[in-house]
Amino acid sequence: MGRHRRPARPAPGPTLEARRKLTAGLAGASALVATVLALTVDPAAPPAPDRAPAGVPAAPRAAP
């Protein structure tokens, strides 16, 4: 039977560093796009009927 050895891992080099930079860049760009969309796009659905519109205080509820 053959001996089982741990597979050789490639040494950290330029390709690994480039992958890490690309990953960090894509994550940053994704966060920036999500922030811009959240600030600029209006929601398509109106607020739920049991909630007051933004900026209007909720009416007090009557005690049962």
Short mmCIF file of C-alpha atoms in Angstrom, two decimals, residues 8-30:
data_model
loop_
_atom_site.label_atom_id
_atom_site.label_comp_id
_atom_site.label_asym_id
_atom_site.label_seq_id
_atom_site.Cartn_x
_atom_site.Cartn_y
_atom_site.Cartn_z
CA ALA A 8 1.99 19.96 -1.47
CA ARG A 9 0.64 23.50 -1.18
CA PRO A 10 1.97 26.11 -3.56
CA ALA A 11 4.13 28.76 -1.94
CA PRO A 12 2.48 32.15 -1.53
CA GLY A 13 3.54 34.12 -4.55
CA PRO A 14 2.33 36.75 -6.95
CA THR A 15 -0.77 34.80 -8.00
CA LEU A 16 -2.01 34.40 -4.43
CA GLU A 17 -1.36 38.06 -3.68
CA ALA A 18 -3.16 39.09 -6.89
CA ARG A 19 -6.17 36.94 -5.93
CA ARG A 20 -6.33 38.56 -2.50
CA LYS A 21 -6.17 42.05 -4.01
CA LEU A 22 -8.86 41.18 -6.55
CA THR A 23 -11.09 39.74 -3.84
CA ALA A 24 -10.66 42.82 -1.64
CA GLY A 25 -11.34 45.10 -4.59
CA LEU A 26 -14.48 43.27 -5.60
CA ALA A 27 -15.77 43.25 -2.03
CA GLY A 28 -15.16 46.98 -1.72
CA ALA A 29 -16.83 47.72 -5.06
CA SER A 30 -19.80 45.57 -4.08
#
